[in-house]
């Protein structure tokens, strides 16, 4: 029985160690905001959201598979909530479960684990019911397959079989087992056997009276009651051996059942996060759409692409950008400071991740090529270590990225290699960018290095798109990028003027 | 069975368990005590120390051991021998348990277990030795002995009895129906493992690997109480023949351990414990090799050798080890080591002594291309810290000791002298030291002398001078060199980029490879 809501043919493994790029992506793209919107302060959901968000699916079919499941759940949020509640019932540990371990006696431990198993088992009919109710309504391959499996596997005969086991494993009866003689004649290789049909009480009572006696089938009975306390204790010790066997059976049964419910919970948890995020974005007045995985390997075409993290932080509708970059390995973004360059870059990164996670995208429309890996090289504000020069630090980071690059990867640069003078920085950047795009990678480069941007523009490299953060004539920003040649200066002067209130006109810093 | 006696001694002398070795006087000075203690640590039961206290004096006796040790250098054979000795250790503790048990069937069962361990270990070792490519006289003769032993009627009978009885015992399954106050014990019927049934039902939910079933054993090795006895009696009544065979087995196979096998078990530890001791040193890239030895030629040489005790310590601390070469050719007999303190002079002297001692045990020694002399006696003279404050009384003792030494020393003796007569004036030290030197020169004996008096070198053409130096490069970490270059703008940033292999050509190569 497989859940397979995240992948058509494999489980969603939320325990995979974080990928090499994860820390940088989390920081540079401010993904914590997104994860918070998906999961609130639920640690489990946070982990699932994070892992799901960073799936980086490369196959368009895999992306569409998830999109379909998500569409089903967006249309039926209450079904998702019910399913998630069932799966969570089994997996949220109750405080007393931890407490009981402190006072562990085999018998009480077994009692507890039998109780848990019984509880998990009671979830099964409910699960089947939900499946039966919705199997006809859902559209996605993933959900309808899961529902059909639940209906088939949890039929009445099966539920009866489970019930019989639960009754057999009842502790109040005698434990039936066998053993053989091991080293030092110790009992070894204990094996548990199903109970036989029980004898009537009075018959057993006669046997106790007799104490020890030989019966027709050559068995011997020892009654501890006719001996001392020590005998009772020894008998209890041996019985514990049997209880351990029963415990083992119960625990492993529980474990099997739990392993299913846990994966169910994790996979549903991802969609719970998606639905929550969609609600949050819609509430702030921002659009979402299901992205189209592009056929080519270097396409970014969008209308109204915005940074969802900015939308969530400001809590209102934000400006989106239109880009039409088809077969474009290089997008160079230049222009005014605070003109929305970095925001645009982040929106590209986040949208890329969301699209490759099978989620909706933060845009009116988006068509994007899946990449083989997303990398960010953002200029760091401070170098905490101070052991290497800033340029040296940037080069170290870049070189580490290169070690992980594969053809088809997407690298986002934000003001990289600007730590030295403009000429030097441009030269280094240019060499890196050219080597990357000529080796089959995609690059989005945000820079204020005019020398770099202009040089690339002059070369008229095929498949290059130039975007510019414009300046309106009144000096205020529209935050919407336009296509066009790089302008020779940034607009730091504007920012300066706004901050210092027009002091620049008077020819120098205020004060 | 052949005349195999020992893998340690060529002359068929049995290593005697009562042998007591006294540590030679130079043992502590040369840190041999540390080496031997570390080598035999964890093998206390074998009484190995005496084996390390008997230097050999004939080249053939040394080579006899070197051959065995070389055989054991083979990792596969080494592992198999280790498995064998581990099994014999296990067998001994099983025998001890058997002796401890008061309840007869239990004692008999532990005895059977010990016999099983022994039979399996010996059979396996015999097969392993047949497969191994061994070349030493010692191991070959032991292999012959073992081959004869495992095919002897006595051993075959033991093995047959062990396995037959074990098979019978494996069939003694009994059913228990344990209630709160009573238990019923009987022969089992054909019954399923219910745990398996339960798991089969829940199998369909299983997603990944779940921990497998654990087979539990109930401790009954301690003396049994009333309840356990009674249970066991029930089982004995269910299987009376099995329990009779168990008693018969002990009666007919009370002592099964072959004395030659027992000796081998002990003696092989001499080699394996030492090889295990030097393994980490070798792994660190240092050489431990088999020296050429001679009781006739005093030509001595070693390349990249080192103090084994110190190397073990430094390896533990992660400090690099400095190696040294030794060479005495032709008429050269004496190494006079002078130079600044903390330069490793004492270590060098120790190394010289250790090499000769370890070689005389027939063991591999630190260094490459090693050629050593088989001494009859070795004398060491190491200045102790406390000697410095004692004054004249100490000097007298020192001289008395030296007089005794020279009374018994021969041309085949080796002297390791470390800072003689420091408690006297320089003038006295020169005079006394010269006297000692003249005697050693007259003996034509091998000698290492650490001293601050460089006049000694001039005393004889057989003396060679060596100096310790404080090497300024030693231990210094390699740094990037800083060279002056003209400021040409681009060079700086591109230089850094190129250092990180980010230049256009380099980067493209990285991305396409």
JSON list of C-alpha atoms in Angstrom, two decimals, chain A residues 1-2 153-154 158 161 165 168-169 174-194 196 199 207-208 212 215 218-225 227 234-235 237-239 241 244 248 252-253 255-257 259-260 263 391-392 395-396 399 402-403 424 427 431 435-436 438-439, chain B residues 105-106 109-110 113 172-187 189 191-195 197-199 201-207 210-218 220 225-227 230-232 234-235 237-238 243 489-490 492-494 496-497 499-504 507-508 510-511:
[
{"chain": "A", "resi": 1, "resn": "UNK", "atom": "CA", "xyz": [0.00, 0.00, 0.00]},
{"chain": "A", "resi": 2, "resn": "UNK", "atom": "CA", "xyz": [1.63, 3.15, -1.15]},
{"chain": "A", "resi": 153, "resn": "UNK", "atom": "CA", "xyz": [-7.10, -3.30, 0.70]},
{"chain": "A", "resi": 154, "resn": "UNK", "atom": "CA", "xyz": [-9.30, -2.40, 3.65]},
{"chain": "A", "resi": 158, "resn": "UNK", "atom": "CA", "xyz": [-9.44, -7.80, 6.07]},
{"chain": "A", "resi": 161, "resn": "UNK", "atom": "CA", "xyz": [-8.86, -10.56, 10.27]},
{"chain": "A", "resi": 165, "resn": "UNK", "atom": "CA", "xyz": [-5.62, -10.77, 15.92]},
{"chain": "A", "resi": 168, "resn": "UNK", "atom": "CA", "xyz": [-5.83, -13.19, 20.25]},
{"chain": "A", "resi": 169, "resn": "UNK", "atom": "CA", "xyz": [-3.25, -10.80, 21.57]},
{"chain": "A", "resi": 174, "resn": "UNK", "atom": "CA", "xyz": [-2.39, -17.71, 28.87]},
{"chain": "A", "resi": 175, "resn": "UNK", "atom": "CA", "xyz": [0.60, -17.12, 26.64]},
{"chain": "A", "resi": 176, "resn": "UNK", "atom": "CA", "xyz": [1.36, -20.00, 24.29]},
{"chain": "A", "resi": 177, "resn": "UNK", "atom": "CA", "xyz": [4.91, -20.38, 23.14]},
{"chain": "A", "resi": 178, "resn": "UNK", "atom": "CA", "xyz": [7.69, -22.85, 22.50]},
{"chain": "A", "resi": 179, "resn": "UNK", "atom": "CA", "xyz": [11.41, -22.79, 23.09]},
{"chain": "A", "resi": 180, "resn": "UNK", "atom": "CA", "xyz": [14.46, -24.94, 22.68]},
{"chain": "A", "resi": 181, "resn": "UNK", "atom": "CA", "xyz": [17.57, -25.53, 24.77]},
{"chain": "A", "resi": 182, "resn": "UNK", "atom": "CA", "xyz": [20.44, -23.19, 24.04]},
{"chain": "A", "resi": 183, "resn": "UNK", "atom": "CA", "xyz": [23.84, -22.69, 25.57]},
{"chain": "A", "resi": 184, "resn": "UNK", "atom": "CA", "xyz": [23.91, -23.74, 29.20]},
{"chain": "A", "resi": 185, "resn": "UNK", "atom": "CA", "xyz": [20.46, -25.21, 28.65]},
{"chain": "A", "resi": 186, "resn": "UNK", "atom": "CA", "xyz": [18.93, -21.76, 28.74]},
{"chain": "A", "resi": 187, "resn": "UNK", "atom": "CA", "xyz": [15.57, -21.44, 27.02]},
{"chain": "A", "resi": 188, "resn": "UNK", "atom": "CA", "xyz": [16.24, -19.97, 23.61]},
{"chain": "A", "resi": 189, "resn": "UNK", "atom": "CA", "xyz": [14.52, -19.27, 20.30]},
{"chain": "A", "resi": 190, "resn": "UNK", "atom": "CA", "xyz": [11.18, -18.46, 21.82]},
{"chain": "A", "resi": 191, "resn": "UNK", "atom": "CA", "xyz": [8.35, -18.65, 19.35]},
{"chain": "A", "resi": 192, "resn": "UNK", "atom": "CA", "xyz": [4.85, -17.38, 19.96]},
{"chain": "A", "resi": 193, "resn": "UNK", "atom": "CA", "xyz": [1.89, -19.60, 19.07]},
{"chain": "A", "resi": 194, "resn": "UNK", "atom": "CA", "xyz": [-1.77, -18.80, 18.62]},
{"chain": "A", "resi": 196, "resn": "UNK", "atom": "CA", "xyz": [-5.73, -22.94, 21.63]},
{"chain": "A", "resi": 199, "resn": "UNK", "atom": "CA", "xyz": [-10.56, -25.34, 28.54]},
{"chain": "A", "resi": 207, "resn": "UNK", "atom": "CA", "xyz": [-5.16, -29.64, 37.40]},
{"chain": "A", "resi": 208, "resn": "UNK", "atom": "CA", "xyz": [-3.91, -27.05, 39.88]},
{"chain": "A", "resi": 212, "resn": "UNK", "atom": "CA", "xyz": [2.20, -32.03, 38.85]},
{"chain": "A", "resi": 215, "resn": "UNK", "atom": "CA", "xyz": [-1.29, -36.65, 31.25]},
{"chain": "A", "resi": 218, "resn": "UNK", "atom": "CA", "xyz": [2.78, -36.30, 28.08]},
{"chain": "A", "resi": 219, "resn": "UNK", "atom": "CA", "xyz": [2.67, -32.79, 29.37]},
{"chain": "A", "resi": 220, "resn": "UNK", "atom": "CA", "xyz": [3.59, -31.59, 32.81]},
{"chain": "A", "resi": 221, "resn": "UNK", "atom": "CA", "xyz": [1.90, -28.96, 34.87]},
{"chain": "A", "resi": 222, "resn": "UNK", "atom": "CA", "xyz": [3.50, -26.88, 37.51]},
{"chain": "A", "resi": 223, "resn": "UNK", "atom": "CA", "xyz": [1.25, -24.84, 39.70]},
{"chain": "A", "resi": 224, "resn": "UNK", "atom": "CA", "xyz": [3.04, -22.03, 41.43]},
{"chain": "A", "resi": 225, "resn": "UNK", "atom": "CA", "xyz": [0.20, -21.58, 43.86]},
{"chain": "A", "resi": 227, "resn": "UNK", "atom": "CA", "xyz": [4.69, -23.59, 46.03]},
{"chain": "A", "resi": 234, "resn": "UNK", "atom": "CA", "xyz": [9.88, -17.28, 38.52]},
{"chain": "A", "resi": 235, "resn": "UNK", "atom": "CA", "xyz": [6.69, -18.07, 36.71]},
{"chain": "A", "resi": 237, "resn": "UNK", "atom": "CA", "xyz": [9.58, -14.03, 34.81]},
{"chain": "A", "resi": 238, "resn": "UNK", "atom": "CA", "xyz": [8.90, -16.70, 32.25]},
{"chain": "A", "resi": 239, "resn": "UNK", "atom": "CA", "xyz": [5.55, -15.18, 31.46]},
{"chain": "A", "resi": 241, "resn": "UNK", "atom": "CA", "xyz": [9.23, -13.74, 28.08]},
{"chain": "A", "resi": 244, "resn": "UNK", "atom": "CA", "xyz": [7.78, -9.81, 25.22]},
{"chain": "A", "resi": 248, "resn": "UNK", "atom": "CA", "xyz": [7.07, -7.68, 19.67]},
{"chain": "A", "resi": 252, "resn": "UNK", "atom": "CA", "xyz": [5.87, -4.44, 14.76]},
{"chain": "A", "resi": 253, "resn": "UNK", "atom": "CA", "xyz": [2.26, -4.46, 13.65]},
{"chain": "A", "resi": 255, "resn": "UNK", "atom": "CA", "xyz": [5.12, 0.06, 13.34]},
{"chain": "A", "resi": 256, "resn": "UNK", "atom": "CA", "xyz": [3.92, -1.15, 9.97]},
{"chain": "A", "resi": 257, "resn": "UNK", "atom": "CA", "xyz": [0.65, 0.65, 10.35]},
{"chain": "A", "resi": 259, "resn": "UNK", "atom": "CA", "xyz": [4.85, 3.81, 8.77]},
{"chain": "A", "resi": 260, "resn": "UNK", "atom": "CA", "xyz": [1.92, 4.04, 6.39]},
{"chain": "A", "resi": 263, "resn": "UNK", "atom": "CA", "xyz": [3.94, 8.92, 5.12]},
{"chain": "A", "resi": 391, "resn": "UNK", "atom": "CA", "xyz": [36.47, 39.28, -3.44]},
{"chain": "A", "resi": 392, "resn": "UNK", "atom": "CA", "xyz": [38.31, 36.21, -2.26]},
{"chain": "A", "resi": 395, "resn": "UNK", "atom": "CA", "xyz": [35.32, 33.63, -5.47]},
{"chain": "A", "resi": 396, "resn": "UNK", "atom": "CA", "xyz": [35.47, 30.84, -2.89]},
{"chain": "A", "resi": 399, "resn": "UNK", "atom": "CA", "xyz": [34.05, 28.00, -6.99]},
{"chain": "A", "resi": 402, "resn": "UNK", "atom": "CA", "xyz": [30.85, 25.41, -9.83]},
{"chain": "A", "resi": 403, "resn": "UNK", "atom": "CA", "xyz": [31.73, 22.10, -8.21]},
{"chain": "A", "resi": 424, "resn": "UNK", "atom": "CA", "xyz": [38.06, 44.54, -12.38]},
{"chain": "A", "resi": 427, "resn": "UNK", "atom": "CA", "xyz": [36.03, 41.62, -16.08]},
{"chain": "A", "resi": 431, "resn": "UNK", "atom": "CA", "xyz": [34.47, 35.65, -17.76]},
{"chain": "A", "resi": 435, "resn": "UNK", "atom": "CA", "xyz": [31.85, 30.35, -19.36]},
{"chain": "A", "resi": 436, "resn": "UNK", "atom": "CA", "xyz": [28.54, 29.41, -17.72]},
{"chain": "A", "resi": 438, "resn": "UNK", "atom": "CA", "xyz": [28.48, 28.61, -23.14]},
{"chain": "A", "resi": 439, "resn": "UNK", "atom": "CA", "xyz": [28.48, 25.44, -21.03]},
{"chain": "B", "resi": 105, "resn": "UNK", "atom": "CA", "xyz": [23.16, -31.19, 32.87]},
{"chain": "B", "resi": 106, "resn": "UNK", "atom": "CA", "xyz": [24.05, -27.52, 32.73]},
{"chain": "B", "resi": 109, "resn": "UNK", "atom": "CA", "xyz": [26.00, -28.52, 28.21]},
{"chain": "B", "resi": 110, "resn": "UNK", "atom": "CA", "xyz": [28.71, -25.87, 28.68]},
{"chain": "B", "resi": 113, "resn": "UNK", "atom": "CA", "xyz": [29.65, -25.90, 23.91]},
{"chain": "B", "resi": 172, "resn": "UNK", "atom": "CA", "xyz": [14.39, -30.60, 21.83]},
{"chain": "B", "resi": 173, "resn": "UNK", "atom": "CA", "xyz": [11.63, -28.09, 21.40]},
{"chain": "B", "resi": 174, "resn": "UNK", "atom": "CA", "xyz": [8.96, -27.87, 24.05]},
{"chain": "B", "resi": 175, "resn": "UNK", "atom": "CA", "xyz": [5.70, -26.10, 24.29]},
{"chain": "B", "resi": 176, "resn": "UNK", "atom": "CA", "xyz": [4.83, -23.85, 27.21]},
{"chain": "B", "resi": 177, "resn": "UNK", "atom": "CA", "xyz": [1.45, -22.54, 28.13]},
{"chain": "B", "resi": 178, "resn": "UNK", "atom": "CA", "xyz": [2.07, -19.86, 30.68]},
{"chain": "B", "resi": 179, "resn": "UNK", "atom": "CA", "xyz": [-0.85, -18.64, 32.74]},
{"chain": "B", "resi": 180, "resn": "UNK", "atom": "CA", "xyz": [-0.81, -16.37, 35.72]},
{"chain": "B", "resi": 181, "resn": "UNK", "atom": "CA", "xyz": [-0.25, -19.12, 38.26]},
{"chain": "B", "resi": 182, "resn": "UNK", "atom": "CA", "xyz": [0.56, -22.27, 36.40]},
{"chain": "B", "resi": 183, "resn": "UNK", "atom": "CA", "xyz": [2.51, -23.53, 33.46]},
{"chain": "B", "resi": 184, "resn": "UNK", "atom": "CA", "xyz": [2.07, -26.54, 31.27]},
{"chain": "B", "resi": 185, "resn": "UNK", "atom": "CA", "xyz": [5.08, -28.00, 29.51]},
{"chain": "B", "resi": 186, "resn": "UNK", "atom": "CA", "xyz": [4.80, -30.52, 26.72]},
{"chain": "B", "resi": 187, "resn": "UNK", "atom": "CA", "xyz": [6.11, -31.58, 23.34]},
{"chain": "B", "resi": 189, "resn": "UNK", "atom": "CA", "xyz": [2.71, -29.83, 17.93]},
{"chain": "B", "resi": 191, "resn": "UNK", "atom": "CA", "xyz": [2.34, -24.90, 15.13]},
{"chain": "B", "resi": 192, "resn": "UNK", "atom": "CA", "xyz": [2.91, -21.68, 13.30]},
{"chain": "B", "resi": 193, "resn": "UNK", "atom": "CA", "xyz": [4.97, -18.78, 14.50]},
{"chain": "B", "resi": 194, "resn": "UNK", "atom": "CA", "xyz": [2.13, -16.48, 15.46]},
{"chain": "B", "resi": 195, "resn": "UNK", "atom": "CA", "xyz": [4.29, -13.36, 15.31]},
{"chain": "B", "resi": 197, "resn": "UNK", "atom": "CA", "xyz": [1.04, -14.45, 11.15]},
{"chain": "B", "resi": 198, "resn": "UNK", "atom": "CA", "xyz": [0.32, -11.13, 12.80]},
{"chain": "B", "resi": 199, "resn": "UNK", "atom": "CA", "xyz": [3.00, -9.38, 10.80]},
{"chain": "B", "resi": 201, "resn": "UNK", "atom": "CA", "xyz": [-1.65, -9.25, 8.26]},
{"chain": "B", "resi": 202, "resn": "UNK", "atom": "CA", "xyz": [-0.11, -5.84, 8.79]},
{"chain": "B", "resi": 203, "resn": "UNK", "atom": "CA", "xyz": [2.55, -6.27, 6.12]},
{"chain": "B", "resi": 204, "resn": "UNK", "atom": "CA", "xyz": [0.56, -4.30, 3.56]},
{"chain": "B", "resi": 205, "resn": "UNK", "atom": "CA", "xyz": [1.12, -1.11, 5.53]},
{"chain": "B", "resi": 206, "resn": "UNK", "atom": "CA", "xyz": [4.86, -1.50, 5.77]},
{"chain": "B", "resi": 207, "resn": "UNK", "atom": "CA", "xyz": [6.65, 1.32, 3.97]},
{"chain": "B", "resi": 210, "resn": "UNK", "atom": "CA", "xyz": [11.33, -2.35, 9.90]},
{"chain": "B", "resi": 211, "resn": "UNK", "atom": "CA", "xyz": [13.62, -3.83, 12.52]},
{"chain": "B", "resi": 212, "resn": "UNK", "atom": "CA", "xyz": [13.65, -7.59, 12.21]},
{"chain": "B", "resi": 213, "resn": "UNK", "atom": "CA", "xyz": [12.69, -10.20, 14.75]},
{"chain": "B", "resi": 214, "resn": "UNK", "atom": "CA", "xyz": [15.06, -10.67, 17.65]},
{"chain": "B", "resi": 215, "resn": "UNK", "atom": "CA", "xyz": [15.71, -14.11, 19.03]},
{"chain": "B", "resi": 216, "resn": "UNK", "atom": "CA", "xyz": [15.66, -14.00, 22.75]},
{"chain": "B", "resi": 217, "resn": "UNK", "atom": "CA", "xyz": [17.60, -16.20, 25.11]},
{"chain": "B", "resi": 218, "resn": "UNK", "atom": "CA", "xyz": [16.71, -16.43, 28.73]},
{"chain": "B", "resi": 220, "resn": "UNK", "atom": "CA", "xyz": [20.03, -19.67, 32.80]},
{"chain": "B", "resi": 225, "resn": "UNK", "atom": "CA", "xyz": [16.69, -22.03, 41.23]},
{"chain": "B", "resi": 226, "resn": "UNK", "atom": "CA", "xyz": [13.91, -24.38, 42.13]},
{"chain": "B", "resi": 227, "resn": "UNK", "atom": "CA", "xyz": [11.63, -23.30, 39.30]},
{"chain": "B", "resi": 230, "resn": "UNK", "atom": "CA", "xyz": [11.82, -28.20, 37.70]},
{"chain": "B", "resi": 231, "resn": "UNK", "atom": "CA", "xyz": [11.23, -26.88, 34.19]},
{"chain": "B", "resi": 232, "resn": "UNK", "atom": "CA", "xyz": [14.44, -28.49, 33.06]},
{"chain": "B", "resi": 234, "resn": "UNK", "atom": "CA", "xyz": [10.15, -31.62, 32.73]},
{"chain": "B", "resi": 235, "resn": "UNK", "atom": "CA", "xyz": [12.08, -31.18, 29.53]},
{"chain": "B", "resi": 237, "resn": "UNK", "atom": "CA", "xyz": [11.46, -36.24, 31.02]},
{"chain": "B", "resi": 238, "resn": "UNK", "atom": "CA", "xyz": [10.16, -35.29, 27.60]},
{"chain": "B", "resi": 243, "resn": "UNK", "atom": "CA", "xyz": [19.94, -35.88, 28.43]},
{"chain": "B", "resi": 489, "resn": "UNK", "atom": "CA", "xyz": [45.15, 46.76, -12.29]},
{"chain": "B", "resi": 490, "resn": "UNK", "atom": "CA", "xyz": [43.45, 43.66, -13.66]},
{"chain": "B", "resi": 492, "resn": "UNK", "atom": "CA", "xyz": [45.03, 41.44, -8.92]},
{"chain": "B", "resi": 493, "resn": "UNK", "atom": "CA", "xyz": [41.36, 40.51, -9.24]},
{"chain": "B", "resi": 494, "resn": "UNK", "atom": "CA", "xyz": [41.94, 38.10, -12.09]},
{"chain": "B", "resi": 496, "resn": "UNK", "atom": "CA", "xyz": [42.34, 35.89, -7.25]},
{"chain": "B", "resi": 497, "resn": "UNK", "atom": "CA", "xyz": [39.74, 34.55, -9.65]},
{"chain": "B", "resi": 499, "resn": "UNK", "atom": "CA", "xyz": [43.45, 31.13, -7.91]},
{"chain": "B", "resi": 500, "resn": "UNK", "atom": "CA", "xyz": [39.89, 29.86, -7.43]},
{"chain": "B", "resi": 501, "resn": "UNK", "atom": "CA", "xyz": [39.93, 28.42, -10.97]},
{"chain": "B", "resi": 502, "resn": "UNK", "atom": "CA", "xyz": [37.26, 30.84, -12.18]},
{"chain": "B", "resi": 503, "resn": "UNK", "atom": "CA", "xyz": [39.09, 32.28, -15.18]},
{"chain": "B", "resi": 504, "resn": "UNK", "atom": "CA", "xyz": [37.22, 31.80, -18.47]},
{"chain": "B", "resi": 507, "resn": "UNK", "atom": "CA", "xyz": [36.14, 27.45, -15.70]},
{"chain": "B", "resi": 508, "resn": "UNK", "atom": "CA", "xyz": [34.96, 26.15, -19.05]},
{"chain": "B", "resi": 510, "resn": "UNK", "atom": "CA", "xyz": [35.79, 22.53, -15.20]},
{"chain": "B", "resi": 511, "resn": "UNK", "atom": "CA", "xyz": [32.22, 22.76, -16.49]}
]
